[in-house]
Tab-separated table of C-alpha atoms in Angstrom:
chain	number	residue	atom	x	y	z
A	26	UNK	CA	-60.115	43.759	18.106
A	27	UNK	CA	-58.682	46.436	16.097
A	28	UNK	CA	-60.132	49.155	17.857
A	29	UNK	CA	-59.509	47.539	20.941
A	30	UNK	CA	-55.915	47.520	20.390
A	31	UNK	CA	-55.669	51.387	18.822
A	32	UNK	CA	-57.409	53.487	22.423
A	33	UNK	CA	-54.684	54.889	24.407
A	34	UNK	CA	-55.954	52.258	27.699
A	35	UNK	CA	-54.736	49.140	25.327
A	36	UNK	CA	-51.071	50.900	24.934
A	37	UNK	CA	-50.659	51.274	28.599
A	38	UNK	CA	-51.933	47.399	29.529
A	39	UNK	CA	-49.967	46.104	26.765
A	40	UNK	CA	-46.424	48.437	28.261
A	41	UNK	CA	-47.573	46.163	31.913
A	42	UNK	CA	-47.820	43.408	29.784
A	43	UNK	CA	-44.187	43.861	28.341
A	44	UNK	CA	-43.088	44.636	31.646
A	45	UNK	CA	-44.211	41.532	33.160
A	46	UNK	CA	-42.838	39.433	30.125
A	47	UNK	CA	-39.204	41.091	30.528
A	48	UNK	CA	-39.237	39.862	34.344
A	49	UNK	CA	-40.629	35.636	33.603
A	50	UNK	CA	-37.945	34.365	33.938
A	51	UNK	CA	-36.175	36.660	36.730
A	52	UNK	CA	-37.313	36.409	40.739
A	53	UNK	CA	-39.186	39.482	40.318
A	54	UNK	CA	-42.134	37.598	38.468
A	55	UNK	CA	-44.084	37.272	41.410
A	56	UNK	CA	-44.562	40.893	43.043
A	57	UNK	CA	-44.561	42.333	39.124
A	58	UNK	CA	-47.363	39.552	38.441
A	59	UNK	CA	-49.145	41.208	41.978
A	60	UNK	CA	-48.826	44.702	41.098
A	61	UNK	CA	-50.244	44.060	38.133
A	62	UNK	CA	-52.978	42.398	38.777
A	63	UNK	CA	-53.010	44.748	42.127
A	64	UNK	CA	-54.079	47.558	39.406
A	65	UNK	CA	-56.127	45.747	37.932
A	66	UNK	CA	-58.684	44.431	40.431
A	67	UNK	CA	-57.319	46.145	43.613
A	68	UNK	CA	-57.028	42.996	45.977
A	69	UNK	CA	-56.223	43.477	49.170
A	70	UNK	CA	-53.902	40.467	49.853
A	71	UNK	CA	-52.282	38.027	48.010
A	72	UNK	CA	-50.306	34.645	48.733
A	73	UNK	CA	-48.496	32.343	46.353
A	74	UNK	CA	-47.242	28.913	47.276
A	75	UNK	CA	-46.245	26.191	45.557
A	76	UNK	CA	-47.356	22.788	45.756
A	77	UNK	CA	-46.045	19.557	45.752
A	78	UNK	CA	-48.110	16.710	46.396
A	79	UNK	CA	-49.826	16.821	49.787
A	80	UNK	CA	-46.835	18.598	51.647
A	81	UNK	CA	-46.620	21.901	53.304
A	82	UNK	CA	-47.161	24.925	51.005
A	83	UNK	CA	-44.116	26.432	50.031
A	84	UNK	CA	-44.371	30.363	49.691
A	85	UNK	CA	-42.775	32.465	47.420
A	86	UNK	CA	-44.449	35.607	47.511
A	87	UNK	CA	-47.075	37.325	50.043
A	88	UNK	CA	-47.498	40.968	51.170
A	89	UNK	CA	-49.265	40.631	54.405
A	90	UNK	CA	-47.528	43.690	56.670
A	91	UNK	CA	-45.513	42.037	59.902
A	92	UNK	CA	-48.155	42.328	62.544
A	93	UNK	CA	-50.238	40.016	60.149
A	94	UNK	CA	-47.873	37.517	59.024
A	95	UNK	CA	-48.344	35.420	61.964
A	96	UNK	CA	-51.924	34.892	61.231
A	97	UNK	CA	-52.100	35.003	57.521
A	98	UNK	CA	-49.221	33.410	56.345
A	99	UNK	CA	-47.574	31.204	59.143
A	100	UNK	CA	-51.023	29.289	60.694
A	101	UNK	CA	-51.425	28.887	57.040
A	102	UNK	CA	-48.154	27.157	56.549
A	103	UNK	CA	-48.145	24.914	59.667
A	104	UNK	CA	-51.375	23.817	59.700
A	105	UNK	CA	-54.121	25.444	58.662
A	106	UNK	CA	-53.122	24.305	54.788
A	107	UNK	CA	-54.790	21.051	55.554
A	108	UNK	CA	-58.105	21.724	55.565
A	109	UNK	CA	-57.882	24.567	52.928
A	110	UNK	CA	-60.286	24.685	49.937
A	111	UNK	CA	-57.747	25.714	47.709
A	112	UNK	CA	-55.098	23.356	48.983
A	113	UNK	CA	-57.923	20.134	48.632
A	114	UNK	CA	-58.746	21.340	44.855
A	115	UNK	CA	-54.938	20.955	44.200
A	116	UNK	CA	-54.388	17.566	45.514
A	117	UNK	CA	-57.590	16.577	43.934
A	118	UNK	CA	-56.200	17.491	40.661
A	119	UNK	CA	-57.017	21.033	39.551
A	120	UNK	CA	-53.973	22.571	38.154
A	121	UNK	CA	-55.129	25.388	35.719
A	122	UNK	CA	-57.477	28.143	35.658
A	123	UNK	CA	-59.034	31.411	37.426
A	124	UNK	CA	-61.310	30.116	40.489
A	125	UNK	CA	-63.711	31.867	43.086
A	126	UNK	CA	-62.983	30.040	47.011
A	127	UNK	CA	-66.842	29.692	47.113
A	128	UNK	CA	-66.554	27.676	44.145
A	129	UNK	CA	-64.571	25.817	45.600
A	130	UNK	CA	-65.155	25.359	49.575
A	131	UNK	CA	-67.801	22.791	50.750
A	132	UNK	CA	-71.128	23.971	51.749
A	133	UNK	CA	-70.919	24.813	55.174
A	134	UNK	CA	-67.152	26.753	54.822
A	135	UNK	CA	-68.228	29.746	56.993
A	136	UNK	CA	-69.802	27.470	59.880
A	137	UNK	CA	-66.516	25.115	59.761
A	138	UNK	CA	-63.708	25.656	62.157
A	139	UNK	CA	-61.244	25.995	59.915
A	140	UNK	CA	-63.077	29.273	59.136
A	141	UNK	CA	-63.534	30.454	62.560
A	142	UNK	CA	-60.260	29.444	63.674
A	143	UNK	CA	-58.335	31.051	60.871
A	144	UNK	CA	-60.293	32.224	58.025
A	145	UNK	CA	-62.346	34.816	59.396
A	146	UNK	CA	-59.339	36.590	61.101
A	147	UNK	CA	-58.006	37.363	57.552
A	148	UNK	CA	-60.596	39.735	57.039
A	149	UNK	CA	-61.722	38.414	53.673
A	150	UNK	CA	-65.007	38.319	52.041
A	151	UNK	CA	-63.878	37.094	48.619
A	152	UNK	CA	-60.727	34.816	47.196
A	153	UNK	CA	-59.775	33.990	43.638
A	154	UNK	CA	-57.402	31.664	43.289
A	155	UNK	CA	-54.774	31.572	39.923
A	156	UNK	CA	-53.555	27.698	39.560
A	157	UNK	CA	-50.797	26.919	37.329
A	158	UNK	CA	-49.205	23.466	36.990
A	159	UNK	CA	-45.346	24.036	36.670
A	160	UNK	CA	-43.801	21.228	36.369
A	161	UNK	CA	-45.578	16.993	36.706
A	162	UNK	CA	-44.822	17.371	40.884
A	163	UNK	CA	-45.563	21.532	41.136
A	164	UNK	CA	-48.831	23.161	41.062
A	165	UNK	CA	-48.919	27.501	42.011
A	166	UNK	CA	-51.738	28.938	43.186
A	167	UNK	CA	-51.669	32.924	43.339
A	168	UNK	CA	-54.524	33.595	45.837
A	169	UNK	CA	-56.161	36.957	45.723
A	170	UNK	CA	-58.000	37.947	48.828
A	171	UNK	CA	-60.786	41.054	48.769
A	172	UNK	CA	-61.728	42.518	52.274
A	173	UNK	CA	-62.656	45.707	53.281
A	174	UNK	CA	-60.199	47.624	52.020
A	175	UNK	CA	-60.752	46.236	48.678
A	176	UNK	CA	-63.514	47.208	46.181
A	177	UNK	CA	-65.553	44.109	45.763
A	178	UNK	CA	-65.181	41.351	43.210
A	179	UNK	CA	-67.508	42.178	40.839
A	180	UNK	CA	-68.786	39.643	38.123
A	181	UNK	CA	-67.048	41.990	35.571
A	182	UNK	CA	-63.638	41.750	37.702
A	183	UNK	CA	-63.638	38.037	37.848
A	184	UNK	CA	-64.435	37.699	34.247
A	185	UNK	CA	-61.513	39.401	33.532
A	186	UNK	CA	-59.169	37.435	35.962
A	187	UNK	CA	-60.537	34.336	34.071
A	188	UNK	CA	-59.628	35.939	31.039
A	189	UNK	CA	-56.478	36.503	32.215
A	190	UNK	CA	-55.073	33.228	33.611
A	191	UNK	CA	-53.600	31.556	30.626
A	192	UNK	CA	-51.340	34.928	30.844
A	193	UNK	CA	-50.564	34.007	34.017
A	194	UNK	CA	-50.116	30.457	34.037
A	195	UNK	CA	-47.461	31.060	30.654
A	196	UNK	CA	-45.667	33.247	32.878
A	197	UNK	CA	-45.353	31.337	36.040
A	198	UNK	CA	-44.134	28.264	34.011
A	199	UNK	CA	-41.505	30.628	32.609
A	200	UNK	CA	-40.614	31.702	35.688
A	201	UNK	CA	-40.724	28.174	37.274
A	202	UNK	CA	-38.206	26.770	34.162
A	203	UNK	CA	-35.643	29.170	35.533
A	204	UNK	CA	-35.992	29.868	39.349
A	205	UNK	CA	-37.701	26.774	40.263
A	206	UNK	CA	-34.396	25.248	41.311
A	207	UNK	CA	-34.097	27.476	44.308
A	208	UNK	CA	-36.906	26.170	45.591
A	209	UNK	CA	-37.113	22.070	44.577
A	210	UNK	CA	-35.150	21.283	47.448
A	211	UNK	CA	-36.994	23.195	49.960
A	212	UNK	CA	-40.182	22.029	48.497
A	213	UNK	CA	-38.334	17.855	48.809
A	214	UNK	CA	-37.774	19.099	52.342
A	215	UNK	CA	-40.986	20.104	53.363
A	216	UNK	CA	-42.731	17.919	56.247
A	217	UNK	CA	-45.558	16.158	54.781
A	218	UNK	CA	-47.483	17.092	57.770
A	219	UNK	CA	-50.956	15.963	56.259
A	220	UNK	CA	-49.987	12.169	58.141
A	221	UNK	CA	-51.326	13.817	61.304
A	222	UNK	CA	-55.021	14.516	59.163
A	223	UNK	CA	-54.620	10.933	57.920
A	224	UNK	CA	-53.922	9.359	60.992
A	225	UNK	CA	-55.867	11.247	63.176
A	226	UNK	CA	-57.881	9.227	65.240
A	227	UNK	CA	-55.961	5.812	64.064
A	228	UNK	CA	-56.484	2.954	66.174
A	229	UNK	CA	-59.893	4.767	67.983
A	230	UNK	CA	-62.002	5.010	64.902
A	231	UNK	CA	-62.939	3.086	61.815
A	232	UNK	CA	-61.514	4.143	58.447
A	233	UNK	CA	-64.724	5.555	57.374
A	234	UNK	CA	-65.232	7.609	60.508
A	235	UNK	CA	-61.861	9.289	59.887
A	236	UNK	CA	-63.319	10.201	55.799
A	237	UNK	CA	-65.892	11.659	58.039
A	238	UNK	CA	-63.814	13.519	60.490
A	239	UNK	CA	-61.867	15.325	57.617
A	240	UNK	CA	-64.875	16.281	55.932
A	241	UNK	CA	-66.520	17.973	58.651
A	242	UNK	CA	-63.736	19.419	59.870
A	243	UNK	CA	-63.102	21.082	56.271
A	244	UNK	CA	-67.105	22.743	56.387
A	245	UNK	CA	-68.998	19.866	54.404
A	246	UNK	CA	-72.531	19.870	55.995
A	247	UNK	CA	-73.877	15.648	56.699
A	248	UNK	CA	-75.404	15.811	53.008
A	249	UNK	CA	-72.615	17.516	51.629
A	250	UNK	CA	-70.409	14.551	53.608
A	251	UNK	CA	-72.796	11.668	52.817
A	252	UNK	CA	-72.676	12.957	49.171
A	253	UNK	CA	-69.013	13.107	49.566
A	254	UNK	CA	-68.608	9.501	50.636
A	255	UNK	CA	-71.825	8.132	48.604
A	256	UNK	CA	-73.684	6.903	51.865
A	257	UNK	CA	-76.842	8.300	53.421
A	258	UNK	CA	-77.693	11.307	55.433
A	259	UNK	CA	-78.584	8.800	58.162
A	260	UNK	CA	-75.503	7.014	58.176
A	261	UNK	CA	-73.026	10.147	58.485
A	262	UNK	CA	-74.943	11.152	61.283
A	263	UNK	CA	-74.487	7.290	62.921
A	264	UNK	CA	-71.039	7.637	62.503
A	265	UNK	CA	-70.652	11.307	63.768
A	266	UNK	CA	-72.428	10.104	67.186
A	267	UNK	CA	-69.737	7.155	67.530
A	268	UNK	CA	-66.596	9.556	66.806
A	269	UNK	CA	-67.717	12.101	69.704
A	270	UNK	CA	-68.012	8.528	71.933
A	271	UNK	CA	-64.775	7.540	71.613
A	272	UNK	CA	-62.938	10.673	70.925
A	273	UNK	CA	-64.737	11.932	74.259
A	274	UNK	CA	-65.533	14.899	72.529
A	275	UNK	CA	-69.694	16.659	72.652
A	276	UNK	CA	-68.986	19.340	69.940
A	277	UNK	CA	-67.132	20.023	66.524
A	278	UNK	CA	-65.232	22.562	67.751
A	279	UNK	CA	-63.905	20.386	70.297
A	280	UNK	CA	-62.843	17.908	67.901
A	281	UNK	CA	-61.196	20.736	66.235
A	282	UNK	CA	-59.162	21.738	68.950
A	283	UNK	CA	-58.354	17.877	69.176
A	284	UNK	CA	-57.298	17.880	66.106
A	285	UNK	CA	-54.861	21.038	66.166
A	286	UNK	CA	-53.108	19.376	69.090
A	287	UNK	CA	-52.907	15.991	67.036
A	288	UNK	CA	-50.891	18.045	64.333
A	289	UNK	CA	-48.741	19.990	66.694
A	290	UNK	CA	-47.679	16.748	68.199
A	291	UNK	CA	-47.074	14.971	64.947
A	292	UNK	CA	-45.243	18.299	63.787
A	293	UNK	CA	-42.794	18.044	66.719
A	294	UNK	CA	-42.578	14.159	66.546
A	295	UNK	CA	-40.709	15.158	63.066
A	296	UNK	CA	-39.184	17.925	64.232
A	297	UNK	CA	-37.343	15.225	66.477
């Protein structure tokens, strides 16, 4: 440790490291905690929202240029949240720690909708996600996307982000003690527009088949979904053939689109 700390490459990590412990507790945090970690691992995007419950995302820092935001930022917020891998780890509990999306996403993430619909636009080939719990209601997640124009996440790279997130997560609480206020009420606000997944389908198919809808929508294969739901193969695939019946639908990426006009409706019923 000792030698660690006396090479001249230690002295100029520990000057970010003051840097970024001078601006916790000021609005700044954010894009100094991205530039850092920018220099670090070179990611090519990065997002942070906030989280509170199973309500919209509430963003507080992204750098996606204008003729992206549309796509990488505002789908995300209206809609495309819901089926997020990141955004089901939160309201499943996880609240700490440095985590890869394939880690994370179900086992058929690239083949689900959600992915073709949204996800492969962004250009990504590798997400970590940075998940702090701020307060008992608040959970950030700092998402770091690599693409292209990235170098690639090497094991070495993510080793050192996992390394790293207690660093983080002590500084986002800092920062959440003192400018969290600004954003409480927008986050109370926020439409909890995750009804329209719950009652999607409501009064056409059983309760189970709608546990199955959300699951295959998200990218979980039948086993992943029967092991999801602790039923058989046999019996996800019963109830898939029943919800195409009487949704009228032949394919999942019908039901998708189905789905996506189910949440635009429900999102301008409370707009009302």
């Amino acid at each position: 440790m000792l030698d660690f700390l006396a090479r001249s490459e230690s002295h100029a990590w520990h000057q970010q490291l003051a840097r970024l412990l001078r601006t916790a507790a000021t609005p700044d945090l954010p894009a100094r905690l991205d530039q850092t970690l920018r220099e670090l691992v070179g990611h090519e995007t990065v997002l942070i929202n906030a989280y509170r419950g199973r309500r919209q995302p509430l963003l507080i820092h992204d750098d996606y240029p204008p003729h992206r935001h549309e796509q990488g930022v505002e789908r995300y917020l209206s809609q495309a949240y819901l089926l997020d891998p990141f955004f089901t780890a939160v309201s499943n509990g996880l609240d700490q720690g440095a985590h890869r999306l394939r880690e994370l996403a179900p086992d058929r993430f690239e083949a689900s909708e959600y992915y073709a619909h949204y996800y492969r636009a962004l250009g990504l080939v590798d997400e970590v996600g940075f998940f702090c719990r701020v307060d008992e209601e608040v959970v950030i997640a700092v998402s770091l996307g690599f693409g292209a124009k990235s170098p690639p996440l090497t094991r070495r790279a993510l080793q050192a982000l996992r390394h790293l997130s207690p660093m983080a997560e002590a500084l986002l609480v800092e920062y959440w003690k003192w400018q969290g206020n600004q954003f409480q009420q927008r986050l109370a606000e926020q439409e909890p527009v995750e009804v329209a997944l719950a009652s999607f389908g409501a009064g056409i198919l059983t309760t189970r088949e709608q546990e199955i809808v959300r699951l295959l929508l998200a990218g979980h294969s039948t086993k992943s979904a029967a092991r999801e739901l602790d039923i058989s193969d046999g019996t996800v695939k019963v109830h898939r053939k029943h919800i195409y019946q009487r949704l009228e639908v032949s394919s999942q990426s019908q039901l998708f689109r189905l789905f996506l006009d189910h949440v635009a409706l429900v999102s301008r019923q409370q707009a009302v």
